[in-house]
Coordinates of C-alpha atoms (C1' of nucleotides) in Angstrom, one line a residue:
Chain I
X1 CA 0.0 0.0 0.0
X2 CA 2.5 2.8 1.3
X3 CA 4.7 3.7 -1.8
X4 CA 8.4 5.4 -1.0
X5 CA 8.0 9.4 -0.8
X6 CA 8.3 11.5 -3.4
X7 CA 11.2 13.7 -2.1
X8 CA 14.5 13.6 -0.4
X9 CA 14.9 12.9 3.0
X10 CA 16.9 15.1 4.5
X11 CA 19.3 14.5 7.6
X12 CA 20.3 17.0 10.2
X13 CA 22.9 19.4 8.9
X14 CA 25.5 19.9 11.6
X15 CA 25.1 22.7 13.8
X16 CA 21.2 22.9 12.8
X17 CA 20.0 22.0 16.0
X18 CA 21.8 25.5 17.4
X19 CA 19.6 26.5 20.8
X20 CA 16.8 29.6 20.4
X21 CA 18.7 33.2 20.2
X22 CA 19.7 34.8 23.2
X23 CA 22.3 37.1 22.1
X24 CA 20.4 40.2 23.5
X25 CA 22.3 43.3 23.0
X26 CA 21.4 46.8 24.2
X27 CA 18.4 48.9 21.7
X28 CA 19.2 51.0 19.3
X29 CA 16.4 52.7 18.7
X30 CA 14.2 53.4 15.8
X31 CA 15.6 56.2 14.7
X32 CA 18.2 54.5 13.1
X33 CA 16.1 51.8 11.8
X34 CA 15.3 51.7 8.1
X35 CA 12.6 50.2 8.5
X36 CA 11.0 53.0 10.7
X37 CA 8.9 54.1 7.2
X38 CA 8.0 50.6 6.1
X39 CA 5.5 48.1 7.1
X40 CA 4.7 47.3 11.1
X41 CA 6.6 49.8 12.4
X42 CA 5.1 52.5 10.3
X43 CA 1.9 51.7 11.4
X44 CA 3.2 51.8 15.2
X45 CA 4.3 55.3 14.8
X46 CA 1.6 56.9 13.0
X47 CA -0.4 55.4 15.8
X48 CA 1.7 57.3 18.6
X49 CA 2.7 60.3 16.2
X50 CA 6.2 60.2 17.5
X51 CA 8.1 58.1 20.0
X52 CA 7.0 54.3 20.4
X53 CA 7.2 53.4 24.1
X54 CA 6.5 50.2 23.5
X55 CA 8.9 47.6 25.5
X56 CA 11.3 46.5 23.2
X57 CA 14.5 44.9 22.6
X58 CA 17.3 44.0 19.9
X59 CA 18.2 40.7 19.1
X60 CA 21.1 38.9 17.1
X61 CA 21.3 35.7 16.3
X62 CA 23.6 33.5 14.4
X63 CA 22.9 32.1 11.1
X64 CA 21.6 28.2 11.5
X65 CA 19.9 29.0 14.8
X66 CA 16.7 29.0 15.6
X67 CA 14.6 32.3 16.3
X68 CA 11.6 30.0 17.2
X69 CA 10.7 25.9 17.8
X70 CA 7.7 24.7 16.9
X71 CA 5.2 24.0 19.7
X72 CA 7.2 26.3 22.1
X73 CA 5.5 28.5 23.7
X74 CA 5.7 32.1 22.5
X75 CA 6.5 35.0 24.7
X76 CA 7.6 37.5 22.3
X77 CA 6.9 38.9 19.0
X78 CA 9.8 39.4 16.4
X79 CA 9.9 41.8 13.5
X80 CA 13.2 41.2 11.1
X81 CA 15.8 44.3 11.3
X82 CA 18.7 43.1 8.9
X83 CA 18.7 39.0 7.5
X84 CA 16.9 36.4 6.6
X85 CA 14.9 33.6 8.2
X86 CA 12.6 30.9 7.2
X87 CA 9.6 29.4 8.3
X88 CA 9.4 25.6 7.9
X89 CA 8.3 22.5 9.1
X90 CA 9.3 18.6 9.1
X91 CA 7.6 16.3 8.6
X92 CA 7.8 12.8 10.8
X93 CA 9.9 11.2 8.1
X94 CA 12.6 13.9 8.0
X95 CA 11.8 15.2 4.9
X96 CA 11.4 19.2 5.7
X97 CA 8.9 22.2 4.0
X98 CA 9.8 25.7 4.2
X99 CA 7.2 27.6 4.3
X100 CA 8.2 31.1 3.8
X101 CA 10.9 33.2 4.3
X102 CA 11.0 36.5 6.8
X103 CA 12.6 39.1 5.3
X104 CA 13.7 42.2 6.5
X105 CA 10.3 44.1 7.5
X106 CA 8.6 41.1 7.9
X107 CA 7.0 39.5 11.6
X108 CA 7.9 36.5 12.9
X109 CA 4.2 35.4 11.9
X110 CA 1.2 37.5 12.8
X111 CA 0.2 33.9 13.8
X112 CA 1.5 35.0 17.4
X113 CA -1.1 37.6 18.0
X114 CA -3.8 34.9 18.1
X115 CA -1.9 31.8 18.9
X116 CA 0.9 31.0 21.5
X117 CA 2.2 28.2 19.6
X118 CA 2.9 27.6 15.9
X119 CA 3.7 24.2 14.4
X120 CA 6.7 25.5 12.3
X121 CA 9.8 26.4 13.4
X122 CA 11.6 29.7 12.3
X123 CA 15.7 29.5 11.4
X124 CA 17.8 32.3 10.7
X125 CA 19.9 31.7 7.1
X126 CA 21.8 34.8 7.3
X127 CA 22.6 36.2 10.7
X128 CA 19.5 38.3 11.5
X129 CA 18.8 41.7 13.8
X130 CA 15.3 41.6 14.8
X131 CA 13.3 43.9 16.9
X132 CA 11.2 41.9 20.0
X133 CA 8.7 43.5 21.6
X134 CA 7.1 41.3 24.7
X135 CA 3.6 39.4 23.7
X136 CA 1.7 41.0 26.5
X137 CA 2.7 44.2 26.1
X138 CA 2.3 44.4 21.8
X139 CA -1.4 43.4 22.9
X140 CA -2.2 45.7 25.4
X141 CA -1.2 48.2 22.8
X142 CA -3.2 46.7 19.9
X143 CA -6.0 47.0 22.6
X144 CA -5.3 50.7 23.2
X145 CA -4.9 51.4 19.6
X146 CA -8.1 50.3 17.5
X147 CA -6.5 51.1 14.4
X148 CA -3.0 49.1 14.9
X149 CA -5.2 45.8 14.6
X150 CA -6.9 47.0 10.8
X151 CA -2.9 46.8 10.3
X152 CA -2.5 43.4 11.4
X153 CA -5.4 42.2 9.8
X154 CA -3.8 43.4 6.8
X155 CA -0.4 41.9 7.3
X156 CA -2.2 38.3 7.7
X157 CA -4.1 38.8 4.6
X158 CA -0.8 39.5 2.8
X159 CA 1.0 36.4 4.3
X160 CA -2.6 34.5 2.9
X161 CA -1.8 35.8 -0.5
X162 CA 1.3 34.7 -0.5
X163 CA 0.5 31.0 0.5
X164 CA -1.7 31.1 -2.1
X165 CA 0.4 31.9 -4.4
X166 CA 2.5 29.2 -3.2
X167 CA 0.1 26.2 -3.2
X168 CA -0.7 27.3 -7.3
X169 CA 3.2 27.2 -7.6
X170 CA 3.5 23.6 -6.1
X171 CA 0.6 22.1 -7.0
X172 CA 0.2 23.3 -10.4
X173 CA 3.9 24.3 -12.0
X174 CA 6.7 22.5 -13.1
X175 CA 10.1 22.5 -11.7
X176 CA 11.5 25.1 -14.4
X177 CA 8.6 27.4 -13.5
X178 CA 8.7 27.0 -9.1
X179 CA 12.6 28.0 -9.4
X180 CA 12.4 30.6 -12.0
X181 CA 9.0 32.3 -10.3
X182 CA 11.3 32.1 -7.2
X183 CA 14.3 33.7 -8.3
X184 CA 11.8 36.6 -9.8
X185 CA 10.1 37.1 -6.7
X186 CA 13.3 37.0 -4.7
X187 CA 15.1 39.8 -6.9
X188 CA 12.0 41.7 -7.2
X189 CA 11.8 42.2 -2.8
X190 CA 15.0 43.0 -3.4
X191 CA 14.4 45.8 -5.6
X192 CA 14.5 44.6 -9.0
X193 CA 11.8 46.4 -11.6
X194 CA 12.9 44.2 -14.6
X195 CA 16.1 45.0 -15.8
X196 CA 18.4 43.1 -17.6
X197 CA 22.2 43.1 -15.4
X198 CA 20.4 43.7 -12.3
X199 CA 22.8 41.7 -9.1
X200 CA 21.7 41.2 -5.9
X201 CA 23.2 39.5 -2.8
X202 CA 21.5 35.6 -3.1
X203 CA 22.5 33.7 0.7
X204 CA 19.5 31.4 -0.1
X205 CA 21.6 27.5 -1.1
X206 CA 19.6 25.4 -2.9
X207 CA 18.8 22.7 -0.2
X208 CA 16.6 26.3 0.9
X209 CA 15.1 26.3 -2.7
X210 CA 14.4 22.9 -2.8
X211 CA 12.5 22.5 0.6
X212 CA 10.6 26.0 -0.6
X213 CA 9.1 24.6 -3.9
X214 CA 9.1 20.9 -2.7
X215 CA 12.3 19.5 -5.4
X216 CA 15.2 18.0 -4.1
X217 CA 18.4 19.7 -4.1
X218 CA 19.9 17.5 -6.7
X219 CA 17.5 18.7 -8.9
X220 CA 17.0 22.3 -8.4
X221 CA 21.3 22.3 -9.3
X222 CA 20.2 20.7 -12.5
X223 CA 17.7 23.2 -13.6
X224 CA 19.6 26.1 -11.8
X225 CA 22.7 25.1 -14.4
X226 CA 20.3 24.3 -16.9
X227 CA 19.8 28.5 -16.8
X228 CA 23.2 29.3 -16.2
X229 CA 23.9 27.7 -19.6
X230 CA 21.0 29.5 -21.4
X231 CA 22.2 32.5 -20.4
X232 CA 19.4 33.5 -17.7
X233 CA 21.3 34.1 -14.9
X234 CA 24.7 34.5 -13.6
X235 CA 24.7 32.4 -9.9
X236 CA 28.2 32.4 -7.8
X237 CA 29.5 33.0 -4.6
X238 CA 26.3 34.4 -3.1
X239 CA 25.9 36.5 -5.6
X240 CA 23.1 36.5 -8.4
X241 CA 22.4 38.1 -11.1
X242 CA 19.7 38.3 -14.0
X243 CA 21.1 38.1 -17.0
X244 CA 18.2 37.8 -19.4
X245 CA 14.7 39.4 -18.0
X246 CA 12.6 38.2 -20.3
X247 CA 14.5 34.3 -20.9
X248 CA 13.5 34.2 -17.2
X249 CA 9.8 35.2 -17.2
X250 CA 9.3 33.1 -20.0
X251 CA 11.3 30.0 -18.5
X252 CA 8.4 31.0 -15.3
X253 CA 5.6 30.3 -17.7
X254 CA 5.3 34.5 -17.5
X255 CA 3.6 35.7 -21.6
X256 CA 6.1 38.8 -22.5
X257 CA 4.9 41.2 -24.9
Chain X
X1 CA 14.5 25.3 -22.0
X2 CA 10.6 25.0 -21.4
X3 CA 9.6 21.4 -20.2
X4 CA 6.5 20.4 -20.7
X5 CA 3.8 21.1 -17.8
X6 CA 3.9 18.3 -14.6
X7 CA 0.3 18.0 -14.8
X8 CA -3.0 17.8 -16.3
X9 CA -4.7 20.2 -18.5
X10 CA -8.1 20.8 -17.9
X11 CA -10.9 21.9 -20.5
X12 CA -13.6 24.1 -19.3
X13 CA -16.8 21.5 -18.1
X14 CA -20.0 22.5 -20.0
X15 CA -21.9 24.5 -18.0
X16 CA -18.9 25.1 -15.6
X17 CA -18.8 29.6 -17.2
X18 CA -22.7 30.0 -15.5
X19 CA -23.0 33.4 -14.5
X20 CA -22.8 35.1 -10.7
X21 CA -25.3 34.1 -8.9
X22 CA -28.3 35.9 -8.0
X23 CA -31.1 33.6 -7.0
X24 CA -32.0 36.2 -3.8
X25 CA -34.9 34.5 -2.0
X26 CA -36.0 36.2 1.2
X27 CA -34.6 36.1 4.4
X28 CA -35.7 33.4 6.7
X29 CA -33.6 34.5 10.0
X30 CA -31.0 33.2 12.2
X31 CA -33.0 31.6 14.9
X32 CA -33.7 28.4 12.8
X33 CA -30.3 28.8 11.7
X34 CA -27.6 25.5 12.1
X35 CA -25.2 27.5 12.2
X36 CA -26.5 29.4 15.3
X37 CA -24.1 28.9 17.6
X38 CA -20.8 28.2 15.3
X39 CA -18.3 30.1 13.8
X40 CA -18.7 33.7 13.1
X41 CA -22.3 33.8 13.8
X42 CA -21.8 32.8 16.8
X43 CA -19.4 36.0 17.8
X44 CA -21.9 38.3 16.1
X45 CA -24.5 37.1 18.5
X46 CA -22.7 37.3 21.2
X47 CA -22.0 40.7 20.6
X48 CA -24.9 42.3 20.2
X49 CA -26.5 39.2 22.6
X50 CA -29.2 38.4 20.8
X51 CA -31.1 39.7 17.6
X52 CA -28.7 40.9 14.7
X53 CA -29.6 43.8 13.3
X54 CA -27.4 43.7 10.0
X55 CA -28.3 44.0 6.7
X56 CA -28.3 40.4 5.5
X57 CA -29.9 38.2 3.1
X58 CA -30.0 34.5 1.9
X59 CA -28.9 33.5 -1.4
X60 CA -28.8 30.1 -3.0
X61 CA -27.0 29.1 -5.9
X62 CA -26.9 25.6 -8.3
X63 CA -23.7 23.4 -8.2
X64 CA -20.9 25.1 -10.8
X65 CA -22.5 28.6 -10.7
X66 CA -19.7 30.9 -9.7
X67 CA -19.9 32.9 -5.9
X68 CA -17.4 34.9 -6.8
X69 CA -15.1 35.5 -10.4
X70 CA -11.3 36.2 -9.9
X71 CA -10.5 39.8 -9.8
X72 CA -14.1 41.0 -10.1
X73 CA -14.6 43.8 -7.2
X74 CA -16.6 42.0 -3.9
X75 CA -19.4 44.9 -3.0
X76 CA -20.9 41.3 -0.3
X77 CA -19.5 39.5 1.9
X78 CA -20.8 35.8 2.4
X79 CA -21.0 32.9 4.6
X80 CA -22.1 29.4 4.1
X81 CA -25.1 28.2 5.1
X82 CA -25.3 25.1 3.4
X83 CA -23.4 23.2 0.8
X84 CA -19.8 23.4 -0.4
X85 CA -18.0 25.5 -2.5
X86 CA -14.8 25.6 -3.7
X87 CA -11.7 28.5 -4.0
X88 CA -9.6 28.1 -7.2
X89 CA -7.0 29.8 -9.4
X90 CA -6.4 28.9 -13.5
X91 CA -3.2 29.4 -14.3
X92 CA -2.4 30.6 -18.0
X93 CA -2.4 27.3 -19.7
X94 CA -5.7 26.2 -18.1
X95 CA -4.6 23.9 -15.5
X96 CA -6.3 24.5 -12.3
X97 CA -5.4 24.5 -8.5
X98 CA -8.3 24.4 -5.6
X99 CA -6.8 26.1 -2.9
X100 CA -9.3 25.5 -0.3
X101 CA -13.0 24.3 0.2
X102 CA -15.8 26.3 2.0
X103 CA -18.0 24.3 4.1
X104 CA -21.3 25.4 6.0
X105 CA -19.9 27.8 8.6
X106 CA -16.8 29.2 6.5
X107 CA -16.8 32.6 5.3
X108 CA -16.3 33.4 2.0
X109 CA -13.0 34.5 2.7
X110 CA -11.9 37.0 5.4
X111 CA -9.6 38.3 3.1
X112 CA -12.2 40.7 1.4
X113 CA -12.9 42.0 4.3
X114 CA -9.4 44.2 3.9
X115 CA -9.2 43.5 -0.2
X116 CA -11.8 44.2 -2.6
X117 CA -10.7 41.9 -4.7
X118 CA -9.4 38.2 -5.0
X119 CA -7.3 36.2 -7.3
X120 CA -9.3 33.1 -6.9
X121 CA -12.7 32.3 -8.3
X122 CA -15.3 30.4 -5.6
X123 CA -18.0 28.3 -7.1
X124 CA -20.0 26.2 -6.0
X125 CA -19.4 22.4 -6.0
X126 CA -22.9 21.3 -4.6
X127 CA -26.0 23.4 -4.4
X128 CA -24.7 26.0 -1.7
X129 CA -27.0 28.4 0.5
X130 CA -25.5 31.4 1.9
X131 CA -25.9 34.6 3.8
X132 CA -24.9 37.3 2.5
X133 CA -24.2 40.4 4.1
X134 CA -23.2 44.0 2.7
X135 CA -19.5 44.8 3.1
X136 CA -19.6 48.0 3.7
X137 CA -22.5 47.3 6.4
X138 CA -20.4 44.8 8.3
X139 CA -17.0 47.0 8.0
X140 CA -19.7 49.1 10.0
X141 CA -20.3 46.7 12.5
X142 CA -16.5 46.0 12.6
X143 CA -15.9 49.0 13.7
X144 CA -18.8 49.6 15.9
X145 CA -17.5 46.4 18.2
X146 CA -14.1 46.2 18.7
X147 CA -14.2 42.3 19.8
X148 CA -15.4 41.6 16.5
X149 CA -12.3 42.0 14.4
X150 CA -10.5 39.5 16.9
X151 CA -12.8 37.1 15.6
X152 CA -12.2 38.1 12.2
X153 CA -8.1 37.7 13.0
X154 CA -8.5 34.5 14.5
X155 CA -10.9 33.2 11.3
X156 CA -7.8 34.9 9.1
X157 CA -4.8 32.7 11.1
X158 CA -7.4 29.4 11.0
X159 CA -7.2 30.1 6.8
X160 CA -3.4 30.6 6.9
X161 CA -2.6 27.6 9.2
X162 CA -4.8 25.2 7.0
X163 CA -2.8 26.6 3.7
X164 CA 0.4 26.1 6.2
X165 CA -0.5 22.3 6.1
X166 CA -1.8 22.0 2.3
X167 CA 1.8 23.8 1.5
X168 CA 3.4 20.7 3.5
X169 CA 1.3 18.2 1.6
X170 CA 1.9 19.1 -1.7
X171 CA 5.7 19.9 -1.2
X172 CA 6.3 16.9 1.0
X173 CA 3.9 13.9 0.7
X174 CA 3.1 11.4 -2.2
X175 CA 0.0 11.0 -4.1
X176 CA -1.3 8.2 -1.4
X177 CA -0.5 10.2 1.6
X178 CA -2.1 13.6 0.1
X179 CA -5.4 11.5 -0.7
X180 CA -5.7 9.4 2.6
X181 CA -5.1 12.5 4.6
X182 CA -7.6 14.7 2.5
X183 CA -10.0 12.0 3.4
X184 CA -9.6 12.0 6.8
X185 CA -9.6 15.7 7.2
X186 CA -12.8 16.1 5.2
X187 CA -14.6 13.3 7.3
X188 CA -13.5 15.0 10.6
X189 CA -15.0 17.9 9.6
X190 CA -18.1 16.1 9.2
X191 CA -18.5 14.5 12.5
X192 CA -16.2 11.3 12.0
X193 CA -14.0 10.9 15.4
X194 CA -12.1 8.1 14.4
X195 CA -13.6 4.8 14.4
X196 CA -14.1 2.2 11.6
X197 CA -17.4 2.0 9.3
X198 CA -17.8 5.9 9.4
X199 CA -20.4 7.0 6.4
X200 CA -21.4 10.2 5.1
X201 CA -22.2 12.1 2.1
X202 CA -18.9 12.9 -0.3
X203 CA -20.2 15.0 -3.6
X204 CA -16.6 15.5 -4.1
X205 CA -15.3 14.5 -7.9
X206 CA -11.9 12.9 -8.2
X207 CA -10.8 16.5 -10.5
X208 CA -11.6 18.2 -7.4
X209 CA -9.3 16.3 -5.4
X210 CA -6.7 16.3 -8.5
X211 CA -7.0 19.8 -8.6
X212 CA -6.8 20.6 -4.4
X213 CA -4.0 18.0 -4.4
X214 CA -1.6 18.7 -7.4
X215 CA -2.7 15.7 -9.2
X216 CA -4.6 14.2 -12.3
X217 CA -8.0 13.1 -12.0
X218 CA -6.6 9.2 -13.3
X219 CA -4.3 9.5 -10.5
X220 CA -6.9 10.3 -8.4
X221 CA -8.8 7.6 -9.7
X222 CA -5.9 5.0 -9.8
X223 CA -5.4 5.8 -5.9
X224 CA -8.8 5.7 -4.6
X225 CA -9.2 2.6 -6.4
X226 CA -6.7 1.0 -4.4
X227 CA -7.9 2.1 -1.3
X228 CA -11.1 0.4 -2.1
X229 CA -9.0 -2.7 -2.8
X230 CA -6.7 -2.6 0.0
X231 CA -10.3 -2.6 2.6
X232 CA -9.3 1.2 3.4
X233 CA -12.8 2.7 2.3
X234 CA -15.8 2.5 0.0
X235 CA -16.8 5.1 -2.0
X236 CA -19.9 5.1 -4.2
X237 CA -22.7 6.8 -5.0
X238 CA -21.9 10.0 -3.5
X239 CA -21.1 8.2 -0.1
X240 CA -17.9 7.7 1.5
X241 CA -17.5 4.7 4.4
X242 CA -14.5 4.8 6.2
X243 CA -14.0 1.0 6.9
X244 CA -10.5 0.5 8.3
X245 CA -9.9 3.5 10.0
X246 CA -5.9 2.4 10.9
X247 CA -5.1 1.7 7.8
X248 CA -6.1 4.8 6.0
X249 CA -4.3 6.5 8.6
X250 CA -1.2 4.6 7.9
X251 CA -1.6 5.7 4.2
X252 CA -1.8 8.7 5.3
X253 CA 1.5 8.6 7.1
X254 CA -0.1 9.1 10.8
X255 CA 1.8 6.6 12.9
X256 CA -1.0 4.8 14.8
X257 CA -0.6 3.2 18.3
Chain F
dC1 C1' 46.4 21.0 3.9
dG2 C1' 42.8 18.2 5.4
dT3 C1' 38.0 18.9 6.5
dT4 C1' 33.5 20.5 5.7
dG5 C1' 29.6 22.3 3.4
dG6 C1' 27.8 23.1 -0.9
dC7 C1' 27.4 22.1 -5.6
dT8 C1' 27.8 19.2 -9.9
dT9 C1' 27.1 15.3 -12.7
dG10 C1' 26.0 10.5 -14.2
dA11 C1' 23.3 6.3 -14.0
dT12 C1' 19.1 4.5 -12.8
dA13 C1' 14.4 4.2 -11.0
dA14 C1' 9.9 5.6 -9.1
dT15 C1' 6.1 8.4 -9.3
dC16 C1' 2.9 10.5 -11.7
dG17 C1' 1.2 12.4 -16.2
dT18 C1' -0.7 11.7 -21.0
dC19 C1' -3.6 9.6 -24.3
dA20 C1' -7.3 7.0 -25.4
dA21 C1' -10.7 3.6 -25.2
dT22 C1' -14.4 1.8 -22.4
dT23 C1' -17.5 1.2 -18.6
dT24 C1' -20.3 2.9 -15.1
dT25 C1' -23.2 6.2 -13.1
dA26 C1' -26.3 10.0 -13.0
dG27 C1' -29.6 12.9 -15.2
dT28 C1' -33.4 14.1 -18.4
dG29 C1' -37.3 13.8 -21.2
dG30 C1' -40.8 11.0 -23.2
Chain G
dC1 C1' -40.2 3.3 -16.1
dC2 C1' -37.3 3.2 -20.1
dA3 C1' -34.3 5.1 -23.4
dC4 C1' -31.0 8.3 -24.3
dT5 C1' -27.2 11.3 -23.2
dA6 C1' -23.8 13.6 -20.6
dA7 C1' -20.7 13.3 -16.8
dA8 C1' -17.6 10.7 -14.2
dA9 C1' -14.7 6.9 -13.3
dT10 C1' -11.8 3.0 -14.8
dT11 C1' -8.1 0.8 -17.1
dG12 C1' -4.1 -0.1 -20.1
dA13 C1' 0.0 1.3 -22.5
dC14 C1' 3.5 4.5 -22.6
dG15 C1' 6.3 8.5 -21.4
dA16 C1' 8.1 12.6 -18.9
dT17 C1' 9.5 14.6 -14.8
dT18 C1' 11.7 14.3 -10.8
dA19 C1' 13.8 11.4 -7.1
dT20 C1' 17.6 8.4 -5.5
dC21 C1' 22.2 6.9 -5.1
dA22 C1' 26.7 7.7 -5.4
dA23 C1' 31.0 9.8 -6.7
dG24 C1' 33.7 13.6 -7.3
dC25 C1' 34.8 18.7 -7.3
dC26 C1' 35.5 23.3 -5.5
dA27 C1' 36.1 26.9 -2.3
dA28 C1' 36.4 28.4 2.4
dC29 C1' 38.6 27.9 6.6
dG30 C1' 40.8 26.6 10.7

DNA sequence: CGTTGGCTTGATAATCGTCAATTTTAGTGG
DNA sequence: CCACTAAAATTGACGATTATCAAGCCAACG
C-alpha cells in the first residue's frame, strides 16, 4: 500500500539543531532603523505620532539558529531588522517544507497575535537583527490602539496571499517554472523592476530552494545550471544576477509582450 | 529550455462559465439557523446578545455557478449556510489548483474584508445556500464592536494555518499520503472521530481532489481505487464509508498506536 | 592541507502524467 | 419506467518529470 516518498529525505545538517537566540544586545532605537517608514513599524508610529514606548528589545542571532521551535510556547513577538529567516516544518519522516521566508520588515508570523504556539519552526539563514517586543505588552497596545489591529489584519491577509500563491506554484507548476517564479520574486523584494544586469546578494543554497518549492536539491542544481547555460542568470559566490529578463519570465511560464 | 507542464490540462466543463449568482430569495432568520451557535455567527450574537440587526440576506446558488469571479470587485460579503464551495486559481495554460474548500460555517474568505478583490474564483461544488451580508454594512459593525475583528483575525490565522499544512502536503507527501489524509480531514470535519465504518455524504469528484491535491483526475482515480482494494474505504454513490480507519491513517502517514 | 559544506554530474528508477478507449453512473425527457 | 445522453470513473500502455544513489569537485577555513 504505502509507496516510498516522493522527495528527499533530509538529515540534520551539523550545527542545525543550534539553541533559540539569546544574544540580546542593548536597543538602538528606531531612529536609526530603516525600517522606521516601512511596514509594522510605520503603522506603530503613525499610531503614537512620534516616540513608540513600546517595550522592546534587539536581538542577534547566528545564522543556522533557531529564532523559534515549533510547539514552544511564544513569549515574544519578532519583526526582522537586517537578515533572513525561514519558516518551515518537518515532517515525521525527515523530509522538511519551508514555508516562507521572513525578510527584512517582515513579523515572525502575525500567527503569534492569536496563537501561543505555531507548528513550524523559524531558522535564521543569514545572521538576522530583529526587533522583539514582549507578547503581552504588543497586545495591550493593539487593545489601546483600535486602528494598529486593521494593520494586522492586513499583514495576515498579505502572508494568505502569499501561500496562495505558493500552493498554485507547487501544486500546479513545473520545476522550471517554481525555481524561475522564485528567483523573480526574490530579486524583485530585493528591488529589482525588470532589468536586464540587475545583481543582488542571493545567501539562499539550494537545499533552501528545494524545501521552498518541494524539489530535491539535486534537482534544483540541474535546472539552476540548466539556466546558467541558457544564459538566464549568472549564480556564484552568493551573488546572483539576472542576465536575461525576459528568458526568465518566460522559463516562469510568465507571456512577455 | 521550457519542459512540458507536470500536470493535467483541464478543458472548461460545460456548464462550468454560468453566470454570478443571484437567485436572492428572502430572508428566513438566524433563529432556525444551524449554524447558530458556530463560527462567526456565533461571535456576532454574542455581541450584540441576541437579535442581529445587519443587513443580510440568503442567497442560493446551483452546483458550478460561480460565488465569486477572480479579480471582479466583492461589494458582499458571504458565509455558508449550506453546501460546499470551492476556492480556485487557473493558471495561463488552463490547469487549475483548488486552494481550499468552504463548508457550512466558512466565510467566504476574510480576506475581502481588507481586499476588494481576490485572485481566486469560488464556485460552487454542490447546491450552496449562503448569507450574504453587505461589506460596507459589516465594516460598520466591525468597527462599531471592537471584539469583532478579533474574531475576524483568528478566522484569518485558522485560513493561513490550513494553507500552512496544504503547503506541506503538496511539497512533502506522495499522491497516497495527500489522498488518505484529505480524506480523513474532510470526514473530521463532518462529524467522524475516528472509528471504523464511518459513512457520510462525499459530492466530491476525483478532478476536485486532483486539482486541491496537485494531481490528475486518473491519478486520483488510480489511488482511490486502491484504497477500495486494499479494505481502506468505500466510495460510491456519492457516499464515503471509512472501513478500516488504521489503515487509512497509515496511508496517510499518521503513525497509529 | 585536510576537512567540511555546498554544488555538480551520471546512471538508474519511481512516481505521476498523458492519451485514449471503455464502462459505469447519473440525469433528463418522453 | 425506459431510453438516451452527458458526466464521471476506470483501465491499459506509454512517457516525462523528478527522485535516488553515489561519486567527485571546489572553495572556504581553521
Amino acid at each position: 500500500m504505502s509507496s516510498s516518498p516522493p522527495t528527499a529525505k533530509r538529515k540534520l545538517q551539523p550545527g542545525e539543531s543550534d539553541g533559540a537566540a539569546e544574544d540580546i544586545s542593548g536597543w538602538s532605537g528606531c531612529a536609526a532603523c530603516p525600517l522606521r517608514e516601512r511596514g509594522f513599524c510605520a503603522v506603530l508610529l503613525q499610531e503614537r505620532e512620534g516616540v513608540l514606548d513600546l517595550q522592546r528589545r534587539e536581538h542577534m542571532v547566528r545564522a543556522r539558529q533557531h529564532l523559534y521551535r515549533a510547539k514552544d510556547k511564544a513569549r515574544h513577538i519578532a519583526i526582522i531588522r537586517e537578515g533572513i529567516a525561514f519558516r518551515y516544518v518537518v515532517v515525521p519522516d525527515g523530509r522538511r517544507q519551508i514555508l516562507s521566508f521572513a525578510l527584512p520588515g517582515d513579523f515572525l508570523s502575525t500567527s503569534f497575535l492569536a496563537r501561543d504556539t505555531a507548528n513550524f519552526s523559524v531558522q535564521a539563514l543569514t545572521p538576522v537583527r530583529m526587533c522583539v517586543f514582549d507578547k503581552a505588552d504588543l497586545q495591550r497596545f493593539i487593545r489601546e490602539e483600535p486602528n494598529a489591529i486593521g494593520a494586522f489584519f492586513e499583514m495576515c491577509v498579505l502572508e494568505k496571499e502569499r501561500y496562495e500563491a505558493q500552493i498554485v506554484d507547487l501544486g500546479r507548476r513545473n520545476s522550471d517554472e517554481r525555481i524561475a517564479r522564485f528567483l523573480i520574486q526574490f530579486a524583485t523584494h530585493f528591488g529589482w523592476t525588470g532589468e536586464d544586469g540587475f545583481s543582488f546578494a542571493f545567501p539562499v543554497r539550494q537545499q533552501h530552494m528545494a524545501d521552498l518549492l518541494g524539489l530535491t536539491q539535486v534537482h534544483v542544481s540541474r535546472v539552476v545550471s540548466k539556466f546558467r547555460r541558457a544564459g538566464l542568470i549568472e549564480l556564484s559566490g552568493g551573488l546572483l544576477q539576472i542576465v536575461d529578463a525576459n528568458g526568465l519570465r518566460t522559463a516562469a511560464g510568465v507571456r512577455n509582450n
